[in-house]
Coordinates of C-alpha atoms in Angstrom, one line a residue:
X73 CA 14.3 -1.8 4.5
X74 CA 13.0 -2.7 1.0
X75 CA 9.6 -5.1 0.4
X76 CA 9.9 -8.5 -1.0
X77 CA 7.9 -10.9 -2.2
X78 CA 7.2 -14.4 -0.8
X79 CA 5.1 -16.4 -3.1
X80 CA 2.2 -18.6 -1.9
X81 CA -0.5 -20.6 -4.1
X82 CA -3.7 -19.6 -4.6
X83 CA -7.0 -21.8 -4.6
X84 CA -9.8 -19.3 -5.1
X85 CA -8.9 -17.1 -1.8
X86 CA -4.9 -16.4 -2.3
X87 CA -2.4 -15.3 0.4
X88 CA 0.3 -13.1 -0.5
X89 CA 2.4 -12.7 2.3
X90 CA 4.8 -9.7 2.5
X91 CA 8.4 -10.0 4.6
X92 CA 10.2 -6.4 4.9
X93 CA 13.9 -7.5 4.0
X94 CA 16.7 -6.3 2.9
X95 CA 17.4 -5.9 -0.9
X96 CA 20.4 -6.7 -2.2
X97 CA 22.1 -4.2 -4.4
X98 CA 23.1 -6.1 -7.3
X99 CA 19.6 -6.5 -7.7
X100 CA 18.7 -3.0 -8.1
X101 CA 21.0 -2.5 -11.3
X102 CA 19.1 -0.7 -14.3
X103 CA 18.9 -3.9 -16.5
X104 CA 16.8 -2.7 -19.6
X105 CA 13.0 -4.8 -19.3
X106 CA 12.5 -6.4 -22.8
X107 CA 8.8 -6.2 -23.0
X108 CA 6.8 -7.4 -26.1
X109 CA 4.7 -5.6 -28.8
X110 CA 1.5 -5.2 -26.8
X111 CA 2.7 -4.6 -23.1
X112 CA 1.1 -1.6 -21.7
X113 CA 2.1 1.5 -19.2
X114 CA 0.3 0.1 -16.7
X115 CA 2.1 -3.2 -17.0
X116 CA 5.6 -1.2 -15.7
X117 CA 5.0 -0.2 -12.2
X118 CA 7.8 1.8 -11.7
X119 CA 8.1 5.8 -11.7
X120 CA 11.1 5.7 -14.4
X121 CA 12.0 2.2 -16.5
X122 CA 14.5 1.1 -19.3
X123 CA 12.6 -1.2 -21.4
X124 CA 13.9 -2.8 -25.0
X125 CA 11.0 -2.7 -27.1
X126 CA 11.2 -5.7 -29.9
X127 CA 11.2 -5.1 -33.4
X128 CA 9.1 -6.5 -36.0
X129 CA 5.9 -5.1 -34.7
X130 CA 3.1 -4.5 -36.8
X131 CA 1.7 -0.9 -36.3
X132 CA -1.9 -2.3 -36.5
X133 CA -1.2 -4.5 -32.9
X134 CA -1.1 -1.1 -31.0
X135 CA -3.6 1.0 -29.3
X136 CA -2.2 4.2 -28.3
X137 CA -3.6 7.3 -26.7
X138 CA -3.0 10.5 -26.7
X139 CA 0.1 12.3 -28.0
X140 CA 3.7 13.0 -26.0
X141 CA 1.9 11.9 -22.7
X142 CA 0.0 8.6 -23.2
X143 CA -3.1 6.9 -21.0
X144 CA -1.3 4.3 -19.5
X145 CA -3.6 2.0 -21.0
X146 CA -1.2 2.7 -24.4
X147 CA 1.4 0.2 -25.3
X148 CA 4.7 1.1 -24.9
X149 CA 6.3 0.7 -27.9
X150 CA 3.6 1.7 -30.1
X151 CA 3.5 5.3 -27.8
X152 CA 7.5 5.0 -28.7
X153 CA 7.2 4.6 -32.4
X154 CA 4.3 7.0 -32.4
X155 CA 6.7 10.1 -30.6
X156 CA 9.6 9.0 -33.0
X157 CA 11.6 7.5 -30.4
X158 CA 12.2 4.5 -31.8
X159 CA 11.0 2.9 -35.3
X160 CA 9.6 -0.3 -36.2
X161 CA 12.9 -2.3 -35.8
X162 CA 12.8 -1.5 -31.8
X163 CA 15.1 -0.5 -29.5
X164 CA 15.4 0.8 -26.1
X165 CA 13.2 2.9 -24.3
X166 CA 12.6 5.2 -21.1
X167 CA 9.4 5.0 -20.3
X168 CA 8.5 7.8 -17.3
X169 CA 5.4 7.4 -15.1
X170 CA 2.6 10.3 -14.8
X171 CA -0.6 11.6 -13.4
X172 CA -3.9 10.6 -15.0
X173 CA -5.4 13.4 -17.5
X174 CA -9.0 14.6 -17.9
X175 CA -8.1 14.2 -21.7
X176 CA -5.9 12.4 -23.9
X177 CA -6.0 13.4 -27.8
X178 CA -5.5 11.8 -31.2
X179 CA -3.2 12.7 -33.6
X180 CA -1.6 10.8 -36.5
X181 CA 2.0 10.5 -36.0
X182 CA 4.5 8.1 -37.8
X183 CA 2.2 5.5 -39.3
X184 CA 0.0 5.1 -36.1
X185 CA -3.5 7.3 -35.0
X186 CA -3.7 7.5 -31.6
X187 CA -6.8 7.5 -30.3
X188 CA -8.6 10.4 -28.0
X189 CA -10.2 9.1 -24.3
X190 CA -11.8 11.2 -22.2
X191 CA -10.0 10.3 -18.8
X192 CA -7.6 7.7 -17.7
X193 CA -6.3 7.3 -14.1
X194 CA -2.4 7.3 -15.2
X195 CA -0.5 8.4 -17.5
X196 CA 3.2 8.0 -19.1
X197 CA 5.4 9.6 -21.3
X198 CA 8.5 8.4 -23.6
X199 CA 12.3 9.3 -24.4
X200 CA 14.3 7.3 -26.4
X201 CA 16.6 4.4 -23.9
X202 CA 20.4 4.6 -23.0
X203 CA 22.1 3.2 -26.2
X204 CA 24.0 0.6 -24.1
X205 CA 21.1 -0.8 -22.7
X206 CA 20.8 -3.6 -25.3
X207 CA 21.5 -6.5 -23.1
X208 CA 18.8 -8.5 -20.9
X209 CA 19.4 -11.2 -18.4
X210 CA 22.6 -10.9 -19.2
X211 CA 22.5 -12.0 -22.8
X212 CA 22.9 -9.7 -25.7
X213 CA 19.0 -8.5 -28.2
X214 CA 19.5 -7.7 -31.3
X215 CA 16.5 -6.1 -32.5
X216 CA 17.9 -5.8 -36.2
X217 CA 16.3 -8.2 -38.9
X218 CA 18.0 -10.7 -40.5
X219 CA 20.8 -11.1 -42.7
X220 CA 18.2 -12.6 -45.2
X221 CA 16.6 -9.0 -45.3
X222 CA 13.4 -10.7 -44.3
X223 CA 11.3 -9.4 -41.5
X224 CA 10.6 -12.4 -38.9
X225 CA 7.4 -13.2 -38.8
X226 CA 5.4 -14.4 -35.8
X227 CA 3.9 -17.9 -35.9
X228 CA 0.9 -17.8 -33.8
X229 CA -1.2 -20.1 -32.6
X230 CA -4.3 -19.4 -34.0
X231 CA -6.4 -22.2 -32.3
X232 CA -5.2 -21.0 -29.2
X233 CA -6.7 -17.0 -30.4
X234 CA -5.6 -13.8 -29.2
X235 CA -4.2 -13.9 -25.6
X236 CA -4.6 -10.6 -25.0
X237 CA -8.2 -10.0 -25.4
X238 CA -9.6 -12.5 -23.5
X239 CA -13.4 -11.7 -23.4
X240 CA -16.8 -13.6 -23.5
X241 CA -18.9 -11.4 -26.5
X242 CA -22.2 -11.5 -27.4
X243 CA -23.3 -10.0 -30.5
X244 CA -26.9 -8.7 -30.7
X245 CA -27.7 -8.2 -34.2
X246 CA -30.7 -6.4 -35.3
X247 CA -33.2 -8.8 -37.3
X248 CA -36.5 -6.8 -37.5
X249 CA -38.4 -5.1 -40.5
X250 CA -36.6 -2.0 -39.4
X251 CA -33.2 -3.4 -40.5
X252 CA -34.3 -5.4 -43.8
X253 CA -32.5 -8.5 -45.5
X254 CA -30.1 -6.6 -47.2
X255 CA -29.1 -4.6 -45.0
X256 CA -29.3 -7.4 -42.4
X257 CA -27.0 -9.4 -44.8
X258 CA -24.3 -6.5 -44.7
X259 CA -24.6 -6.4 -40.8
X260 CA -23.8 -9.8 -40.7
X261 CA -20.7 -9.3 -42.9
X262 CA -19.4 -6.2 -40.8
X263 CA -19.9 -9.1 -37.8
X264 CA -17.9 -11.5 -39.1
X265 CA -15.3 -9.0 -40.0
X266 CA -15.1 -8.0 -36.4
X267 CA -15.0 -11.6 -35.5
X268 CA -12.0 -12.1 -37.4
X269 CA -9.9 -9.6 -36.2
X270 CA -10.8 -10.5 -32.8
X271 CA -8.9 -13.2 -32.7
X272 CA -11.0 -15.7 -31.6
X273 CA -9.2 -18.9 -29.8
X274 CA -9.7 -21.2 -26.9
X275 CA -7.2 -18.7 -24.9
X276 CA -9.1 -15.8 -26.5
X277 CA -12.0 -14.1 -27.5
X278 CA -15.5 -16.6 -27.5
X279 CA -18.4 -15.5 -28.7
X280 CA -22.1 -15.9 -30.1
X281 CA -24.6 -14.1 -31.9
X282 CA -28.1 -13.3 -30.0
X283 CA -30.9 -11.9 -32.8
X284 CA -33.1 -9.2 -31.4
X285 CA -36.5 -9.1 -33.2
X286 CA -39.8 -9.8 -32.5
X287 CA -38.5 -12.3 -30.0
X288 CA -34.9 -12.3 -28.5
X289 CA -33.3 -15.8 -30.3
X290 CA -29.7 -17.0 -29.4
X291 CA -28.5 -18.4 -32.7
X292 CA -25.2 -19.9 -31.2
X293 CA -23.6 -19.6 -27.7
X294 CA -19.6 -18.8 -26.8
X295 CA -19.1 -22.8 -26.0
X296 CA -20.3 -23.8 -29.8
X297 CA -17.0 -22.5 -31.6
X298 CA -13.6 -21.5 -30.7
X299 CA -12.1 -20.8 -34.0
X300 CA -12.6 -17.9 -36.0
X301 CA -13.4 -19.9 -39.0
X302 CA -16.4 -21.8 -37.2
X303 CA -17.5 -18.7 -35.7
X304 CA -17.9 -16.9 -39.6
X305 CA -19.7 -20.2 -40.7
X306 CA -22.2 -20.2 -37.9
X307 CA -22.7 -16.2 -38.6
X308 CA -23.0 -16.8 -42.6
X309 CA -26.2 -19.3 -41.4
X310 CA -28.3 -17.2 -39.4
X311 CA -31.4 -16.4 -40.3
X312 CA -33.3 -13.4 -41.0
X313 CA -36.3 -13.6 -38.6
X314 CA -38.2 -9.6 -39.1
X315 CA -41.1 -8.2 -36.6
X316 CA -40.5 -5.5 -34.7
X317 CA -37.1 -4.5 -33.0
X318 CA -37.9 -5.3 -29.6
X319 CA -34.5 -4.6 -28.4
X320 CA -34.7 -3.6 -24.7
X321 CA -36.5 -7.4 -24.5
X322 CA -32.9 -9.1 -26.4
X323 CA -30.9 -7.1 -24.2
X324 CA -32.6 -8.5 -20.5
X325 CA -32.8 -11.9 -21.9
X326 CA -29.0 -11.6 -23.0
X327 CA -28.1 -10.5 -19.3
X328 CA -30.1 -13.3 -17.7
X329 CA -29.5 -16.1 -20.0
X330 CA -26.5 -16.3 -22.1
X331 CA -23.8 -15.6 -19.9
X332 CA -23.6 -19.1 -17.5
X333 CA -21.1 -21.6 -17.3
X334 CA -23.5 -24.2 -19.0
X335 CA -23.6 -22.1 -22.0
X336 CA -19.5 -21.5 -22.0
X337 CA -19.0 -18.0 -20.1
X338 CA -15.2 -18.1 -18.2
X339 CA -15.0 -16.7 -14.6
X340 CA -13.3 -13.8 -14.3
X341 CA -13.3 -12.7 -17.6
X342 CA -15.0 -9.4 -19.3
X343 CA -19.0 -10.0 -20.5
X344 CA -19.7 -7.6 -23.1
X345 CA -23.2 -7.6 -25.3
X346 CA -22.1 -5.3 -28.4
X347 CA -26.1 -4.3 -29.7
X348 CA -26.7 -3.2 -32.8
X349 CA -29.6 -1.2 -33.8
X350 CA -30.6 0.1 -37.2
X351 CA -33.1 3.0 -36.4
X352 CA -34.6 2.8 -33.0
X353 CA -36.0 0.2 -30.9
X354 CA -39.7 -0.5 -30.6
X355 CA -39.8 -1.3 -27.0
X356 CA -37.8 0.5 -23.3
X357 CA -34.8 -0.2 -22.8
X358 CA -33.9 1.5 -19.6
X359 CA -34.7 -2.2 -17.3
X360 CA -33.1 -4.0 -19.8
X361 CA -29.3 -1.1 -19.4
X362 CA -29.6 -1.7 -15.3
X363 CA -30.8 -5.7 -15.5
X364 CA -27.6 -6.0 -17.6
X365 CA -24.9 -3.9 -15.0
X366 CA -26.6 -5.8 -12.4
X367 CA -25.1 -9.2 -13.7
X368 CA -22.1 -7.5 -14.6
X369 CA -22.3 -7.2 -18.5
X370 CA -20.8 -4.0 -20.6
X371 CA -22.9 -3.0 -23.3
X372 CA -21.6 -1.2 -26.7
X373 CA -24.3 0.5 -28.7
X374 CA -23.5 0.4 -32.1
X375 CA -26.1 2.4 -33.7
X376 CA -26.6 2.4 -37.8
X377 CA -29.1 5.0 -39.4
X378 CA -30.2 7.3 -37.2
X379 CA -33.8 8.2 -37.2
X380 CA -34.3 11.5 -38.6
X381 CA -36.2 14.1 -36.9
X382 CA -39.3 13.2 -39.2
X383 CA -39.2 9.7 -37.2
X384 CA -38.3 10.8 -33.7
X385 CA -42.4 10.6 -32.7
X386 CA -41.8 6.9 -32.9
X387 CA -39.0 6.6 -30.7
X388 CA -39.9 5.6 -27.0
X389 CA -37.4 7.5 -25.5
X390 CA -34.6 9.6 -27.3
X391 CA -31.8 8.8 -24.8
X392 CA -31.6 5.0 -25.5
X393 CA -28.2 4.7 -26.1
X394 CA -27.3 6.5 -22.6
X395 CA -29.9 4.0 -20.9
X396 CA -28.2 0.9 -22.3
X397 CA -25.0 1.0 -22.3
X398 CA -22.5 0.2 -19.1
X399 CA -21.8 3.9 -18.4
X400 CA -22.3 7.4 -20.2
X401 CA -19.2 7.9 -22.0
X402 CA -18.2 7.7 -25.4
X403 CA -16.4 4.6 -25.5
X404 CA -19.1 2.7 -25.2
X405 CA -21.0 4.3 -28.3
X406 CA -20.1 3.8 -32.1
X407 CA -22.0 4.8 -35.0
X408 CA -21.6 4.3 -38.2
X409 CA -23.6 6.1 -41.1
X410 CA -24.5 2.9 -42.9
X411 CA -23.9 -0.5 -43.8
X412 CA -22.0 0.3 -46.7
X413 CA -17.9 0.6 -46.8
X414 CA -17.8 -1.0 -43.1
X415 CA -14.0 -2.4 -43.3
X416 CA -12.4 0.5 -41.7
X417 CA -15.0 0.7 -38.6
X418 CA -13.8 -2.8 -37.9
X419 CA -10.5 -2.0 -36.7
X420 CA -11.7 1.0 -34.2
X421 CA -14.4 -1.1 -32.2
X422 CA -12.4 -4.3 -31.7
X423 CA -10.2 -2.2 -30.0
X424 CA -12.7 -0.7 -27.7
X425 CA -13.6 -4.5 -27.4
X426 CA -10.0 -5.2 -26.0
X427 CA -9.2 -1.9 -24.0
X428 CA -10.7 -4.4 -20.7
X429 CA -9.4 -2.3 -18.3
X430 CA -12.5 0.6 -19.4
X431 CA -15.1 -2.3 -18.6
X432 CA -15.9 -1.5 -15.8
X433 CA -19.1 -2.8 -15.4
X434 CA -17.8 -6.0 -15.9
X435 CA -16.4 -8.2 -13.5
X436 CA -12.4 -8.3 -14.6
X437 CA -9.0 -8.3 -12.7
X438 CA -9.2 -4.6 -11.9
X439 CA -13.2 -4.4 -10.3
X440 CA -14.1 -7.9 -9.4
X441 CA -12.2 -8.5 -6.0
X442 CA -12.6 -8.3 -2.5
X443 CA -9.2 -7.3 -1.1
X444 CA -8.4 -7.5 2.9
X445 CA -5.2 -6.4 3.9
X446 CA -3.6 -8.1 7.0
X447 CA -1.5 -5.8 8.0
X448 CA 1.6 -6.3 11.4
X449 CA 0.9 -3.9 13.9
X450 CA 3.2 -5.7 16.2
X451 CA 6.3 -4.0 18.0
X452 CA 8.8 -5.7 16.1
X453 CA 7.6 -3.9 13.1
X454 CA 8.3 -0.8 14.1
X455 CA 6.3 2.6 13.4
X456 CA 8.4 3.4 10.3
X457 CA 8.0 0.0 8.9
X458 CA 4.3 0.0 9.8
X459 CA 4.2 3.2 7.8
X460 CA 5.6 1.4 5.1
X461 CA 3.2 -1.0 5.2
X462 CA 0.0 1.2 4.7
X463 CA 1.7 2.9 2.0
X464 CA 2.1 -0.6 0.3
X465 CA -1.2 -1.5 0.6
X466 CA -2.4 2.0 -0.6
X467 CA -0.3 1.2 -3.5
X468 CA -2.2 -1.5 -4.3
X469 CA -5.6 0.0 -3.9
X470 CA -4.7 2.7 -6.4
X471 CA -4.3 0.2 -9.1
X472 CA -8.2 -0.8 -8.7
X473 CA -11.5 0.4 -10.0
X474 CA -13.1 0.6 -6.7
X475 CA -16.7 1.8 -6.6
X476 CA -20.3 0.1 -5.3
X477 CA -20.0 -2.0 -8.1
X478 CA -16.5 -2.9 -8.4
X479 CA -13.7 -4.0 -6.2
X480 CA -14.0 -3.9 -2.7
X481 CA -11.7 -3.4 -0.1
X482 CA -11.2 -4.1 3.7
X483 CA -8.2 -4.1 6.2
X484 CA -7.5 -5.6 9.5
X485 CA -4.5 -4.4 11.8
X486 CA -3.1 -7.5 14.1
X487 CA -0.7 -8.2 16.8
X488 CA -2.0 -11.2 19.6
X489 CA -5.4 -9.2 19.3
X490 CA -7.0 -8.5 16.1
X491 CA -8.6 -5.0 15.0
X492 CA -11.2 -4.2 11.9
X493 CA -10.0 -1.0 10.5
X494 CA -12.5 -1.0 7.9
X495 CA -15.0 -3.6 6.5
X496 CA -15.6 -4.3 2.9
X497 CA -19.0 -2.1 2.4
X498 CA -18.0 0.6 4.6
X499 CA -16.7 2.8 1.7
X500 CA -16.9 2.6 -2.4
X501 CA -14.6 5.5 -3.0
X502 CA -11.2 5.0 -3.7
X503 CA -10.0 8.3 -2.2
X504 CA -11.8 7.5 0.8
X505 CA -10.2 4.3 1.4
X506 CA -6.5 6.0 0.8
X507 CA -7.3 8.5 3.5
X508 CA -9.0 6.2 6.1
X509 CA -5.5 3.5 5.4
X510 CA -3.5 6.9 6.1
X511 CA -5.0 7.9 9.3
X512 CA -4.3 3.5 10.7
X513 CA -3.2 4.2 13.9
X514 CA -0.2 1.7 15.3
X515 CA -1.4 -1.2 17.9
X516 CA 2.1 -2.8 18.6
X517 CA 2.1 -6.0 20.7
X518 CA 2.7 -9.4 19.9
X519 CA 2.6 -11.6 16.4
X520 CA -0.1 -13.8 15.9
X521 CA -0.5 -14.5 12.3
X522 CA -2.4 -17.4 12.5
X523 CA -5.1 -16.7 14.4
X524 CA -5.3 -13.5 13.0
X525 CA -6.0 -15.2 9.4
X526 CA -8.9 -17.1 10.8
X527 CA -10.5 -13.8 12.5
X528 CA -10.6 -12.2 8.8
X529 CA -11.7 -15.5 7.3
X530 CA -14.8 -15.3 9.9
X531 CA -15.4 -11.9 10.2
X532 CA -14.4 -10.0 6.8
X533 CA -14.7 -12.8 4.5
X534 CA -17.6 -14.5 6.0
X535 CA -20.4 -11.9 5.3
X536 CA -19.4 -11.3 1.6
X537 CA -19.4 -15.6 1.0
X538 CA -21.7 -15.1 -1.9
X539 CA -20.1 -12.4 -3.5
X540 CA -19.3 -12.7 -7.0
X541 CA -16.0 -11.4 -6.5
X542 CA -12.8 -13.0 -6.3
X543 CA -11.1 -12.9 -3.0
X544 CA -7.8 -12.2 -1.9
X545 CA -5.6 -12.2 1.7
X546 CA -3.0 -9.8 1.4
X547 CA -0.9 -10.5 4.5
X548 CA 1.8 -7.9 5.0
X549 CA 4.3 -8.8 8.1
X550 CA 7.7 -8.7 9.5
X551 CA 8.6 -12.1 9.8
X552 CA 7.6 -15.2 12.2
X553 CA 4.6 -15.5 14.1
X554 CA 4.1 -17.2 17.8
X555 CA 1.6 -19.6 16.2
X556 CA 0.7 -21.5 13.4
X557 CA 0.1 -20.1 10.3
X558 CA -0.3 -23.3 7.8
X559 CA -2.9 -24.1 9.3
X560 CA -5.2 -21.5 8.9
X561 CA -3.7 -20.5 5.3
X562 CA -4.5 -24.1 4.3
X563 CA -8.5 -24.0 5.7
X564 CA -9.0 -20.5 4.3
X565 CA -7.9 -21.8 0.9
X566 CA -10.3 -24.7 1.5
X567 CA -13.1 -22.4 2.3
X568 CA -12.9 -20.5 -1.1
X569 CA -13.3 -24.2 -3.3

């Protein structure tokens, strides 16, 4: 028996129900997957793929890393092009899936520099695609440019931004006597740089520009532009305001009082606060690094003259940088020597800006949910199928960021009677959670889906009601219950508005 899927709509909490039923075989023929320039590892959940990567791609749209075996984080083709699979003018691809590695490294390889990262939870590796594979949905890709010996060029709609780095991002420029006007001039230029690459739309990137001085000032908030062009006109007119760089103050006041949906900030989209700081700050900053996880907002350091050791007596505390920022790694730290010849640090942090799946202190796809799986324990099901079951919803739980301030997860076991396996804050470890779904002992019995959707509304959901999180019903059955189920789908969807 093979799983498939029975779509349901979602208003806030979504139910995806899950009938075991039989696959047909002609739809389990190796039909290549044409994917697009920026579609990840992690985007093919499949142990072994055919993919048709298009051409046209510009290498400066990828983030890759590592070298022969990728994070799957990487895109595809741009891991593809990088091992010499394939060139820029595309073609097909095997993509193979793989463990996560402590360490992925960076090496220059056909026009593209991969990037290092320290540890990644999957991995995948490339080979180049069955040469016959160049047909999708049944109608034939050419991935050749045309006869015109032009390259096609992408139209995009810029007012709508760059889809694929949706974020809400505040900068925090440094504008005290540490920093200077010149060199606070040249910061603002580097800013505006980064601002154009993001891609700033109404379906992208929005952002604003908080000044850390004497006293924290926001300048502009993300609902005041939406277009790359405003943004760099609205960063050209700031101010330079001096006093001292109070910046663990900026950074609590950013945390509290710029992200709200009065002032623009999406739900369910990454917060980042990228701080800059030229020397040191003059205040702590350690309240400021746990007031900002504790509303759910990455911080980058990007740090700009170093003090020098003569200077170090001034410095409050040496370790700023590991107090401030989201969590101790080196992705979330940047420095730059100066202010001078910026261009090619641009490129680097705006992809750390739209790697989202690393944020994890913010609250995204992958960290901000409470899951409860609903899972058949009734005799129709069968103990095989029912082992199929927890393996799917393990499956799913291994694509999360689960920890005490990420996702959550909970599942409940039901037949005519209804059984909490575990609740939502009775473990933040993901291995944990695998082993306890494991070890789910079979109930068997009748099917009451219904009543069994209300129980978990009451009794799982119910206590996490103010959570930040999103919240999804995964229901995973066999087929039809004794009792109603529309109508407790319908009033748990009515709950979540």
């Amino acid at each position: 028996m093979a799983a498939a899927w029975i779509p349901a709509l979602c208003f806030g909490v979504c139910l995806l129900l899950l009938l075991l039923l039989p696959v047909s075989a002609s739809s389990q023929g190796a039909v290549p997957i044409a994917i697009t320039c920026l579609t990840r590892g992690l985007d093919i959940r499949k142990e072994k793929a055919d993919v048709l990567c298009p051409g046209g791609c510009s290498l400066e749209e990828f983030s890759v890393f590592g070298n022969v075996v990728y994070a799957s984080v990487s895109s595809i083709c741009g891991a593809a092009i990088h091992r010499g699979v394939i060139s820029t003018s595309g073609g097909p691809v095997r993509i193979y899936s793989l463990p996560g590695r402590e360490n992925y490294s960076s090496v220059e390889a056909n026009g593209i520099q991969s990037q290092m990262l320290s540890r990644w939870s999957a991995s995948f590796t490339v080979t180049e695609g069955k040469s016959a594979a160049q047909e999708v949905t049944g109608q034939a890709v050419s991935t050749a440019r045309p006869s015109t010996g032009k390259r096609q060029k992408k139209t995009p709609d810029k007012k709508a931004g760059n889809k694929d780095c949706k974020a809400d991002i505040a900068f925090m420029i440094d504008g005290s006597f540490n920093i200077g006007q010149r060199r606070f001039n040249l910061q603002k230029n580097f800013i505006g740089k980064v601002a154009l690459m993001l891609g700033i739309g109404t379906e992208g990137p929005h952002v604003g520009v908080v000044q850390a001085s004497e006293h924290p000032k926001i300048e502009f908030y993300l609902k005041n532009f939406t277009s790359a062009k405003d943004v760099l006109l609205a960063i050209k007119e700031v101010g330079f305001r001096g006093g001292n760089s109070n910046t663990g103050k900026a950074l609590k006041y950013t945390a509290e009082k710029f992200f709200t949906p009065e002032t623009g900030m999406r739900k369910g989209l990454p917060k980042v606060v990228v701080v800059f700081i030229d020397g040191w700050p003059s205040d702590e900053v350690e309240e400021a690094g746990i007031v900002a996880r504790e509303f759910g907002v990455n911080v980058f350091v990007v740090s700009v003259n170093k003090p020098i050791p003569e200077e170090l007596g001034m410095v409050k505390d040496v370790a700023f940088i590991d107090k401030m920022v989201c969590r101790n790694t080196d992705f979330f730290t940047y420095h730059m020597p100066n202010w001078f010849s910026t261009t090619k640090y641009v490129k680097p942090l705006v992809q750390k800006l739209c790697t989202h799946e690393q944020m994890l202190c913010s609250k995204t796809c992958y960290n901000s949910v409470n899951i409860a799986f609903l899972i058949d324990g009734s005799s129709s099901v069968g103990e095989s199928n029912f082992q199929l079951e927890l393996q799917f919803a393990a499956n799913i739980v291994k694509m999360f960021e689960v920890s005490d301030i990420g996702a959550k997860i909970a599942a409940v076991q039901f037949t005519y009677d209804q059984r909490i396996e575990f609740n939502f804050n009775d473990y933040n470890v993901k291995e944990n959670i695998l082993e306890v779904i494991s070890n789910i002992r079979y109930m068997s019995g009748g099917t009451a889906t219904g009543e069994a959707i209300a129980f978990t509304m009451r009794s799982v959901f119910g206590p996490v009601r103010d959570s930040p999180n999103k919240n999804f019903l995964v229901v995973v059955t066999d087929g039809q219950s004794y009792d109603d189920v529309l109508g407790p789908a319908a009033a748990a969807q009515d709950a979540a508005k």
